[in-house]
XYZ file of C-alpha atoms in Angstrom:
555
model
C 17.958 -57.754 15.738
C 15.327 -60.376 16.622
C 16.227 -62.315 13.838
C 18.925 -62.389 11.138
C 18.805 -64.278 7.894
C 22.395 -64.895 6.435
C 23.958 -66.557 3.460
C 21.055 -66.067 1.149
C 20.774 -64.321 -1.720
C 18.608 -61.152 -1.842
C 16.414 -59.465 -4.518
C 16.099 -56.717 -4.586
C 12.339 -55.715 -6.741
C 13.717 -51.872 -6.871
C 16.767 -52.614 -9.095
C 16.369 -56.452 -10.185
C 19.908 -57.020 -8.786
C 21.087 -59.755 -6.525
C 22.550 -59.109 -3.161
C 24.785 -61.392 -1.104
C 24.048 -59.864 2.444
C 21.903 -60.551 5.751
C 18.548 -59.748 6.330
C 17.879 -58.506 10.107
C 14.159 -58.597 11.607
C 12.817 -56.559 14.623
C 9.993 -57.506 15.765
C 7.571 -57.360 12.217
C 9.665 -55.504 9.941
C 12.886 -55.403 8.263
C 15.276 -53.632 10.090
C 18.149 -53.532 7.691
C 20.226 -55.559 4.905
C 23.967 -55.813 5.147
C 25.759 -57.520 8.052
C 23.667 -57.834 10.940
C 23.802 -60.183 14.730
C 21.016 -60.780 16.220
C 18.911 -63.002 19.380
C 18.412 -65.723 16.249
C 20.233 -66.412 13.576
C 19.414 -68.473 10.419
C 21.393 -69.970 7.774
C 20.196 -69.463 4.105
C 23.087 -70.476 2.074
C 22.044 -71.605 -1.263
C 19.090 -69.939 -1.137
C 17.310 -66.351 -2.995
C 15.350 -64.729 -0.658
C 12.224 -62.761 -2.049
C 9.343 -61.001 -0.684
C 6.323 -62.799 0.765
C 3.989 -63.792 -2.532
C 0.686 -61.304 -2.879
C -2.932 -61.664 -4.670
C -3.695 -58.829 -5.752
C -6.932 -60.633 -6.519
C -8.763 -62.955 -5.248
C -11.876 -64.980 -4.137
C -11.643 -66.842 -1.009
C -14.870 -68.619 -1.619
C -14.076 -70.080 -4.985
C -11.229 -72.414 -3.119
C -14.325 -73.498 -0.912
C -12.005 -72.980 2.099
C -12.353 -70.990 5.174
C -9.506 -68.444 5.742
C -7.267 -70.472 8.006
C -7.460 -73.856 5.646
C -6.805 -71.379 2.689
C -4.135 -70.202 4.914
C -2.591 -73.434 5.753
C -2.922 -74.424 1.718
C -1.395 -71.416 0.568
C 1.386 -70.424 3.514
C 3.948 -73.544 2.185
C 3.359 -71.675 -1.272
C 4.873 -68.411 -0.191
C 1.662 -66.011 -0.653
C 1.545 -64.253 3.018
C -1.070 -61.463 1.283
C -4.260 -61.679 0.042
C -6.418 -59.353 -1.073
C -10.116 -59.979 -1.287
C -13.108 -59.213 -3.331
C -15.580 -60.906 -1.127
C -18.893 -60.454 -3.184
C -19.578 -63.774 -3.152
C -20.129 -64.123 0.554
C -21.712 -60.317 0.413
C -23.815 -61.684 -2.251
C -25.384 -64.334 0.395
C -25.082 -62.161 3.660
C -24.367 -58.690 2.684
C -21.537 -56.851 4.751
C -21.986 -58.708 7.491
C -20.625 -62.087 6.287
C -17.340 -60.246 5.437
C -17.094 -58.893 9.014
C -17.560 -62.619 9.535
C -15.390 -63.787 7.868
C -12.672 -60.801 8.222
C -13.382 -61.876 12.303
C -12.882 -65.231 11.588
C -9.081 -64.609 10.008
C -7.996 -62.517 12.948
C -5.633 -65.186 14.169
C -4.555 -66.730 11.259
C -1.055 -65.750 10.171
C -1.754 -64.397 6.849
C -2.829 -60.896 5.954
C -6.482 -61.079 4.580
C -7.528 -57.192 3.107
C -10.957 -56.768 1.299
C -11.685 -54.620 -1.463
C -15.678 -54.001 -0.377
C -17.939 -55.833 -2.894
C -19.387 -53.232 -5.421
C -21.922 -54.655 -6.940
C -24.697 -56.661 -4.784
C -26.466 -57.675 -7.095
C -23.909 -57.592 -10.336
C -26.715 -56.737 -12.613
C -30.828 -56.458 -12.536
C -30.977 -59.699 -13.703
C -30.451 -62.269 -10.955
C -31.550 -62.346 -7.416
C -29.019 -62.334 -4.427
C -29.808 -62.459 -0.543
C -28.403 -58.978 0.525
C -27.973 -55.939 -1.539
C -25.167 -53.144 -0.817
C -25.341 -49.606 -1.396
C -22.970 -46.902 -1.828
C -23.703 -45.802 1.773
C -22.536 -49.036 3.222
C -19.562 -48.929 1.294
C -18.959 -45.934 2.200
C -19.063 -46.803 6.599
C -17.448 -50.011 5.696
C -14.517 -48.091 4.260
C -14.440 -45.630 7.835
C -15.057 -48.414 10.251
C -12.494 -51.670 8.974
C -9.065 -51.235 8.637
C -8.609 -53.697 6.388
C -10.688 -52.144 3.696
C -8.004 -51.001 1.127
C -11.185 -49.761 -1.480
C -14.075 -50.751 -3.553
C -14.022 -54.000 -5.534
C -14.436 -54.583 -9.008
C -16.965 -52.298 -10.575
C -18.886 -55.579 -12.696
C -21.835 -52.802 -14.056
C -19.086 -50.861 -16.287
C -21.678 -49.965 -18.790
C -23.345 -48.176 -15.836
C -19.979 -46.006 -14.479
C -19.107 -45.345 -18.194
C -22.382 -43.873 -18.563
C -22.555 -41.905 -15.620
C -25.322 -43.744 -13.516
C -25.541 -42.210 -10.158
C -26.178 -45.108 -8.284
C -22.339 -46.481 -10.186
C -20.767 -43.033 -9.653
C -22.058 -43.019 -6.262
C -20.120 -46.301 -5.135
C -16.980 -44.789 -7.051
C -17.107 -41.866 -5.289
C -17.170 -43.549 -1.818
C -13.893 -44.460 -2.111
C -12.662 -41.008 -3.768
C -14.269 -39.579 -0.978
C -11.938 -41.517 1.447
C -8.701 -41.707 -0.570
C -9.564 -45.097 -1.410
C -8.912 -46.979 -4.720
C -11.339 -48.700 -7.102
C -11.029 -52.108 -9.070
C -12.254 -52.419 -12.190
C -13.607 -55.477 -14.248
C -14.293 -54.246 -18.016
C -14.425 -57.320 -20.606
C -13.922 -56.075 -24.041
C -14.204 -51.944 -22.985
C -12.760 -50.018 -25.484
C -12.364 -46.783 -27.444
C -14.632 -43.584 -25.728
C -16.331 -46.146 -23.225
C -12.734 -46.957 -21.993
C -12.136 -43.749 -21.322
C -14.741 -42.631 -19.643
C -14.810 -45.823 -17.706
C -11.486 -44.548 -16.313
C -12.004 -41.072 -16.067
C -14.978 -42.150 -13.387
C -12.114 -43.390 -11.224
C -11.979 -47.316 -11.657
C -8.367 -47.679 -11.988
C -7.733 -51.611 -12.706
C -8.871 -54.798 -14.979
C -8.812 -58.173 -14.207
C -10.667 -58.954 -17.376
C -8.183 -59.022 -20.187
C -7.608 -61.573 -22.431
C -6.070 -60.437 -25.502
C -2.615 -58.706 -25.838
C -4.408 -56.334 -27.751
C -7.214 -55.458 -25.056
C -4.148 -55.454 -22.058
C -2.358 -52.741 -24.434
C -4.892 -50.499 -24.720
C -5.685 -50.104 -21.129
C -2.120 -50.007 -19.885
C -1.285 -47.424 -22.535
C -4.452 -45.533 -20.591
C -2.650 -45.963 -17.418
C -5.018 -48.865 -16.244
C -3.185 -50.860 -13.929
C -3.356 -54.724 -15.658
C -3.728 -57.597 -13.252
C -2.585 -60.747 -15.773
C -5.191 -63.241 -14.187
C -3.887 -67.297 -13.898
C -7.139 -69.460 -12.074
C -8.433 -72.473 -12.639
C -10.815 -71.555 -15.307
C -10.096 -68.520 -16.721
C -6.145 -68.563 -17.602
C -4.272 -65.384 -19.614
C -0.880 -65.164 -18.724
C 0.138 -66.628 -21.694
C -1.688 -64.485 -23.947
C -1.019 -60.885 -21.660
C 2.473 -61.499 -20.691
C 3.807 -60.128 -24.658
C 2.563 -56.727 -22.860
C 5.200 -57.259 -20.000
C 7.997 -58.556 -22.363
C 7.372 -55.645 -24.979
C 7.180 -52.673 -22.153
C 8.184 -53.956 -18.931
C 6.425 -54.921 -15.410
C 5.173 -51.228 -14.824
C 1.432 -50.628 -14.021
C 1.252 -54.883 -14.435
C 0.617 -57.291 -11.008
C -0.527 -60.939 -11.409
C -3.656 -62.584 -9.692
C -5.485 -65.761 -9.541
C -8.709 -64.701 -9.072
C -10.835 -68.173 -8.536
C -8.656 -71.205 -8.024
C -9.745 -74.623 -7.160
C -8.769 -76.083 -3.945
C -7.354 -79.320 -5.518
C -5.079 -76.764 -7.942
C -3.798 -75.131 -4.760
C -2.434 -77.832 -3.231
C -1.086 -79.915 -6.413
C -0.130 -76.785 -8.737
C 0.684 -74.004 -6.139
C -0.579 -70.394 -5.739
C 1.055 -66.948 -6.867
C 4.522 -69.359 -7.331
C 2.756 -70.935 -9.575
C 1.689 -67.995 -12.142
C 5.371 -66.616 -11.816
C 6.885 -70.147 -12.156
C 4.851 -70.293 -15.453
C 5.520 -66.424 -16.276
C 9.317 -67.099 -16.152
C 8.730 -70.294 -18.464
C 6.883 -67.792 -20.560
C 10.192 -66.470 -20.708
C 9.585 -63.350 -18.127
C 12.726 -62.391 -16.226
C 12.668 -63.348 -12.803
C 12.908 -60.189 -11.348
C 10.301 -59.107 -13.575
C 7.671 -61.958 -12.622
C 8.426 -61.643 -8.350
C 8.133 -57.938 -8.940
C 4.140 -57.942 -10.494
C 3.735 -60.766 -7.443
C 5.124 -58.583 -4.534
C 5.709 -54.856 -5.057
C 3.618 -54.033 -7.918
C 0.756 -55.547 -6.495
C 1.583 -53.590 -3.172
C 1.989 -50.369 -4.880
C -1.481 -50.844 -6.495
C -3.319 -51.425 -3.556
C -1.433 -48.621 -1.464
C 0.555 -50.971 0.897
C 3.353 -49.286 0.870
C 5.153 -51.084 3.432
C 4.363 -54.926 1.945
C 5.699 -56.350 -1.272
C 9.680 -56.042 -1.041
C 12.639 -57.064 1.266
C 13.867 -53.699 2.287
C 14.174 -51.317 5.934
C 10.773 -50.651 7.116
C 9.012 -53.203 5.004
C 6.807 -55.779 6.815
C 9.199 -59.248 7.026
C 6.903 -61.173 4.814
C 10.174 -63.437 3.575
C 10.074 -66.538 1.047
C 13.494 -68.420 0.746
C 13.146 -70.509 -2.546
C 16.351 -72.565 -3.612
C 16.155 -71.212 -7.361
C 14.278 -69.046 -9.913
C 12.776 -71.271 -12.158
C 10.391 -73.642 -9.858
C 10.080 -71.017 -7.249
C 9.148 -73.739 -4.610
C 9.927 -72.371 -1.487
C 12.027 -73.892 1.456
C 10.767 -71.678 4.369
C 8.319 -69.153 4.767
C 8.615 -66.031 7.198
C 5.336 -64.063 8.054
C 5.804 -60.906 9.830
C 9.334 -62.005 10.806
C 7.774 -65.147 12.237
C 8.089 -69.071 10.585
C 4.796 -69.737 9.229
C 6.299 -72.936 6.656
C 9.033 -74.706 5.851
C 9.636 -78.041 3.567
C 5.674 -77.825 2.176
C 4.349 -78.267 5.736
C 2.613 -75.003 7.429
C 2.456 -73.948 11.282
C 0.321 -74.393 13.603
C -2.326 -71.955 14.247
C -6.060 -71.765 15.820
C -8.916 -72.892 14.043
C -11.262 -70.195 12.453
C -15.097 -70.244 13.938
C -17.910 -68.583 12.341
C -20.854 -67.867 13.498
C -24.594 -70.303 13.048
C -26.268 -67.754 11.287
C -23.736 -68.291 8.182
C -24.840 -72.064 7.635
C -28.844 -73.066 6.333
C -28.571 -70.520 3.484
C -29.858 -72.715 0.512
C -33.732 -72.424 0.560
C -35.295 -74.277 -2.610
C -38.250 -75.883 -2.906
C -38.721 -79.708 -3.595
C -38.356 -80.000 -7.491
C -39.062 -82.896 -9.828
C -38.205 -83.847 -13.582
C -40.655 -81.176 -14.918
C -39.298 -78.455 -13.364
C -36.499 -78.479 -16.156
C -39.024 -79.106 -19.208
C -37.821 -76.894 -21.921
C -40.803 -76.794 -24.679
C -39.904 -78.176 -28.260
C -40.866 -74.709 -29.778
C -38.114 -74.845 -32.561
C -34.135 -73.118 -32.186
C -33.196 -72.425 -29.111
C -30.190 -69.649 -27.629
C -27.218 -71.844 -26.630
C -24.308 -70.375 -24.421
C -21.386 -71.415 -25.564
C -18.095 -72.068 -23.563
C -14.386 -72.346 -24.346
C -11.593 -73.739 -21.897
C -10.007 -71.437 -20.726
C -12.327 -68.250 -20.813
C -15.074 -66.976 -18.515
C -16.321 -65.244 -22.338
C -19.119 -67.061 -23.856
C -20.562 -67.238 -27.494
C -24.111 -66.789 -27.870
C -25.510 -69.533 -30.803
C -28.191 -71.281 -31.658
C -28.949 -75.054 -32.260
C -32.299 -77.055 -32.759
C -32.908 -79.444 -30.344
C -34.714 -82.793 -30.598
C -38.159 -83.044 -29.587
C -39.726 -85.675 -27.675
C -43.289 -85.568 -26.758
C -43.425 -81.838 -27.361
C -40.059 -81.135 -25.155
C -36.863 -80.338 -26.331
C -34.009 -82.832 -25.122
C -30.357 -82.561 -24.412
C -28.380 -84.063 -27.263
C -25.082 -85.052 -25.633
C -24.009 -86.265 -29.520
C -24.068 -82.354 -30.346
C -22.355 -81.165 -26.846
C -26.250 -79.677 -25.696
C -26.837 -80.052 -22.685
C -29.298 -78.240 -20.446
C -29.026 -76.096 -18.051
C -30.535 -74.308 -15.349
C -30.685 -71.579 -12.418
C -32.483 -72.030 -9.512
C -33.009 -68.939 -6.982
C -31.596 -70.381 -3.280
C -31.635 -67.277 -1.117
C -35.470 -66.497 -0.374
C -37.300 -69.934 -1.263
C -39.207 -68.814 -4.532
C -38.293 -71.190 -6.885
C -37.825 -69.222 -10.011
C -35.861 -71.042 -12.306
C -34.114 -69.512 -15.411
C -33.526 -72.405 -18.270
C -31.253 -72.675 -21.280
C -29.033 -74.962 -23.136
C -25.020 -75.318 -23.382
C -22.617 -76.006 -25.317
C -18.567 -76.825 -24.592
C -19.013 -79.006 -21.410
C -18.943 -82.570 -23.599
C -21.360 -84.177 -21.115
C -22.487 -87.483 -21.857
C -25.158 -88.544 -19.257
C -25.775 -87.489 -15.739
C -25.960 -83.710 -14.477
C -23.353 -81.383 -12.557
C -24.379 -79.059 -9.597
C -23.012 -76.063 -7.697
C -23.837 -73.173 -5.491
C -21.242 -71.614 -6.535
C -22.934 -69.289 -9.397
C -21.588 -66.214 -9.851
C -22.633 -63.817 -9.027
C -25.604 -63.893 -6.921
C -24.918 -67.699 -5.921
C -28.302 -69.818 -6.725
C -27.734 -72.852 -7.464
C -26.519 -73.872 -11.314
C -26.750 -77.075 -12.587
C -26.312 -78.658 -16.216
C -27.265 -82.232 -16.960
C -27.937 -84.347 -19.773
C -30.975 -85.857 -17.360
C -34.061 -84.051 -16.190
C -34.210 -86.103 -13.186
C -30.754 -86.367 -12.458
C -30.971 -82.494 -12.190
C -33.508 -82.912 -10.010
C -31.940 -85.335 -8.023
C -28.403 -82.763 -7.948
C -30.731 -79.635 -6.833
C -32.367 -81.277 -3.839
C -28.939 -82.903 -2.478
C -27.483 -79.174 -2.411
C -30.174 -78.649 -0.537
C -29.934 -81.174 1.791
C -26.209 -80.538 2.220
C -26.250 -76.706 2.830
C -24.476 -75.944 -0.363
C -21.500 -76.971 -2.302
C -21.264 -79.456 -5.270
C -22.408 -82.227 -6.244
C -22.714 -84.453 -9.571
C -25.125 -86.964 -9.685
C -25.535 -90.167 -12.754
C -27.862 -93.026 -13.114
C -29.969 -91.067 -10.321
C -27.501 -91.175 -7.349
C -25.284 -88.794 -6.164
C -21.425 -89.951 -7.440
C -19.487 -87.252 -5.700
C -20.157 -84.203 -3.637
C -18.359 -81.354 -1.676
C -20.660 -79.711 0.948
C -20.026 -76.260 1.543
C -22.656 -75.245 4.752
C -21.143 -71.395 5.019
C -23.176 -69.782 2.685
C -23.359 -72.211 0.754
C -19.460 -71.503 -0.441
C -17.217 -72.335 2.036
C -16.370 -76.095 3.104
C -15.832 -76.959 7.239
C -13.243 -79.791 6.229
C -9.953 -79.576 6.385
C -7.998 -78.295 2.817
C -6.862 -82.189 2.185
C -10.250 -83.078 2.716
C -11.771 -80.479 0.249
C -9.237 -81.001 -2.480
C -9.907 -84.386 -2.489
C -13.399 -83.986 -2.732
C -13.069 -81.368 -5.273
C -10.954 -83.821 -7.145
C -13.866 -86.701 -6.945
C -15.740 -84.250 -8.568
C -13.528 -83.502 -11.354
C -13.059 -87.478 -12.076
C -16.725 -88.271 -11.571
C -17.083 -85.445 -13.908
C -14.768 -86.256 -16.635
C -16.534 -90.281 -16.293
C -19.748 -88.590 -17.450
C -18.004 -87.808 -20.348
C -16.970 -83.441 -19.541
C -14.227 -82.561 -21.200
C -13.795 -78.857 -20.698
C -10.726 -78.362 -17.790
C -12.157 -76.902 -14.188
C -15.566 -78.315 -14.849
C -17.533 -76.866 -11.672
C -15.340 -73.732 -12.045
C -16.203 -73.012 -15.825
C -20.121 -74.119 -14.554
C -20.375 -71.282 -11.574
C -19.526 -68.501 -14.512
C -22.549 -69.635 -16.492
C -24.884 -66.860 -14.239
C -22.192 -64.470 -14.374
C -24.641 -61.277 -15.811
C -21.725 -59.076 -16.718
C -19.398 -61.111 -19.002
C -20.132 -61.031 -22.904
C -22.341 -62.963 -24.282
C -24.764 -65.089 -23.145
C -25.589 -65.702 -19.543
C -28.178 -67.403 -17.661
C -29.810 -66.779 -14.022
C -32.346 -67.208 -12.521
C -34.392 -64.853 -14.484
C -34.088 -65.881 -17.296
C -31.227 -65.738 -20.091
C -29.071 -62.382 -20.120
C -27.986 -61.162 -23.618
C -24.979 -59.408 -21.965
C -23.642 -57.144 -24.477
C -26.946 -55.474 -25.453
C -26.982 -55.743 -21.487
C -31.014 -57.286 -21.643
C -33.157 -60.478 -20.701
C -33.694 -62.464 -24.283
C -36.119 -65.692 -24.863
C -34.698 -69.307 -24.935
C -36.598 -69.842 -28.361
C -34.359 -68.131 -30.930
């Protein structure tokens, strides 16, 4: 062997058992376990050796860190596979920026995959700067290697009710033996079936015990989603407990860069599955093999012959806090500190994406017309409410009223320079004074922004702007804090210190203007998302998104 690992403790995802034995490495793979010499030798007394940590699901951009920062922030962690939905980045360049950015992870020493983005636009009812059609998908899927299938079908209504332009996506990946993600909030009953029967084959978007049931019992495959925002292990993990880890794999979905480095990665959701009281073996196996089996790797996800030697060595089962870190049979981290590696580059074209007019104060005039449509948000959920609240009037506008939690907000198209702007109202944030601003607006990406202040909103737009993207939050009409993220508009060029400690400004500067929701700019880029129940806003306008239709501000 190349390399044998002895003393450590083994375990094994097919049984759940312990082994006392050696692991020996040729070359990338696992050649064998039992007793083994080899060129190298390492000791691992004391410590359980488990597969290499895998997303099942993931967005790079929502970390705001290109794929060798997210790399070196997520390496020390144990994850050594990722697999993408990159829609965000498709949703600014198309295809292209995920050949970019696929390119640009080529030496890093972490396995990025891509499920290929699905739905560019999400919905009718917000404007993106590419679009992608079920005939791209479908060359995408011949021509990369690293294209395991097609990404998270957002427009469920449209596959459950046979659409052809849905079906056609769908059947892409049928076409080439490929797999399909799902996202389905709430589907149920006959919808849920024939959601599945189509061919989508996973959800994301659980968040009731209830809801997880139903679709495993279907023989949906459940990924039990831990971010920054949007957090259900605790309420989907009775589902595991009650019927075991089969047809279950956990994800993280969009995670803040600051959480990364301070709260971990996929350690982190099975450190807090096992405080949940999940078994051990239970929690690594829906973080390694289960979420290999689901995506078709078939040799990732376990510490076996023939298996890729993607190896974490953690000294127990309860923090999960790994010691060393072996990717493809190679050291990638050890003590919290990762390798060296090259730099990513990416190309000129990716940077000078936000194109918005100069806007003033009056650009976010509401009209005091009576009730209003208020999206409501709750820690913890991507979900909304839709209510209604009467705002105050002042010289015939209606005002935020940060006494009452309303605050306004707004959507302003950044990809082709109209200057279309979709306003509304929300409730949940607890701002006091001062607005929040981001680029990071799922789906389509235009720029969102909430504020208390017309001109501070103003004021937020223009510096996004003026930065190339990114966040910002801006009080007393000067920018407080900021993150610029010039790729697209997503992705940051500093190093991942650098950008969680920005994103961290952010969050303080934030919580001094008086938010008290958790994951602030997180919880603000799902306001546009057009495909999550209730009430969404983009740049068109606000999206009543179970009755699937644009609906007035004035109630």
């Amino acid at each position: 062997a190349d390399l044998v690992l002895t003393g450590g403790r083994i375990l094994s995802v097919f049984t759940g058992e312990l082994m006392n034995a050696d692991v020996a490495i040729a070359g990338e793979h696992v050649a064998g376990i039992g007793r083994y010499r080899g060129r190298e030798t390492v000791d691992c007394s004391g410590l359980y050796l488990l597969p290499g940590f895998i997303d099942g699901h993931m967005h790079v951009e929502s970390t705001k860190l290109m794929v060798d920062q997210f790399a070196r922030a997520v390496l020390p962690w144990g994850t050594t596979t990722v697999i993408l939905d990159p829609h965000e980045i498709a949703n600014v360049f198309g295809l292209d920026g995920v050949r970019a950015l696929l390119a640009a992870a080529d030496r890093v020493p972490l396995d990025y995959f891509v499920m290929v983005s699905s739905c560019v636009p999400a919905s009718p009812f917000e404007s993106c700067g590419a679009e992608v059609t079920a005939k791209e998908i479908s060359r995408f899927l011949a021509e990369e290697p690293r294209a395991l299938g097609v990404a998270e079908m957002m427009n469920f209504r449209a596959v459950a009710a046979g659409q052809d332009d849905a079906l056609a996506k769908v059947e892409a990946a049928e076409l080439r033996g490929r797999h399909v993600d799902g996202h389905a909030p709430g589907l149920s009953g006959p919808a849920l079936n024939a959601y599945l029967a189509a061919g989508v084959h996973s959800d994301h978007e659980c968040t009731t015990y209830q809801e997880a049931l139903e679709k495993r019992r279907l023989g949906m495959w459940i990924m039990i989603r831990e971010g920054s925002a949007a957090r259900n292990l605790e309420a989907l993990l009775p589902v595991v407990l009650e019927h075991g880890p089969m047809n279950s794999l956990v994800c993280t979905d969009d995670r803040e860069p600051d959480h990364l480095l301070r709260e971990g990665h996929v350690n982190d959701v099975v450190r807090k599955a096992v405080g949940l009281g999940c078994d051990p073996a239970d929690a690594v196996v829906m973080a390694t093999l289960n979420a290999a089996r689901y995506h078709r790797l078939h040799d990732y996800g376990a510490v076996a012959p023939g298996y890729v030697a993607d190896i974490v060595a953690v000294p127990d089962l309860v923090a999960f806090s790994p010691v060393r870190v072996w990717k493809r049979g190679r050291l990638v981290a050890e003590d919290g500190r990762p390798a060296d590696f090259p730099a990513a580059e990416t190309p000129s074209w990716m940077r000078d994406s936000v194109r918005v007019p100069p806007l003033g104060a009056d650009a976010f005039a509401v009209p005091g017309d009576g009730a209003v449509r208020v999206i409501g948000v709750e820690a913890g959920q991507i979900v909304t409410r839709s209510l209604v609240a009467r705002p105050a009037v002042r010289h015939g506008r209606a005002l935020a009223d940060p006494g009452r939690d309303l605050a306004k907000a707004a959507v302003v198209e950044r990809h082709r320079g109209t200057g279309r702007i979709g306003l509304g109202f929300v409730s949940g944030f607890g701002l006091q004074r001062g607005a929040l601003a981001s680029t990071h607006a799922h789906d389509a990406h235009n720029v969102v922004v909430i504020g208390v202040s017309d001109l501070d909103m103003a004021i937020a737009v223009g510096r996004l702007v003026e930065i190339g993207g990114g966040q910002v939050a801006v009080a007393g009409g000067r920018v407080v804090a900021e993150l610029p993220c010039p790729i697209g508009g997503l992705l940051s060029e500093l190093p991942a210190e650098e950008v969680a400690a920005a994103a961290g400004r952010l969050e303080e500067s934030a919580r001094a203007m008086g938010a008290t929701i958790p994951s602030p700019f997180m919880a603000m880029s799902f306001l546009a998302l057009s495909v999550i129940p209730e009430l969404k806003l983009t740049d068109r306008g606000l999206v009543d998104t179970v009755n699937f239709e644009l609906v007035p501000l004035h109630a």
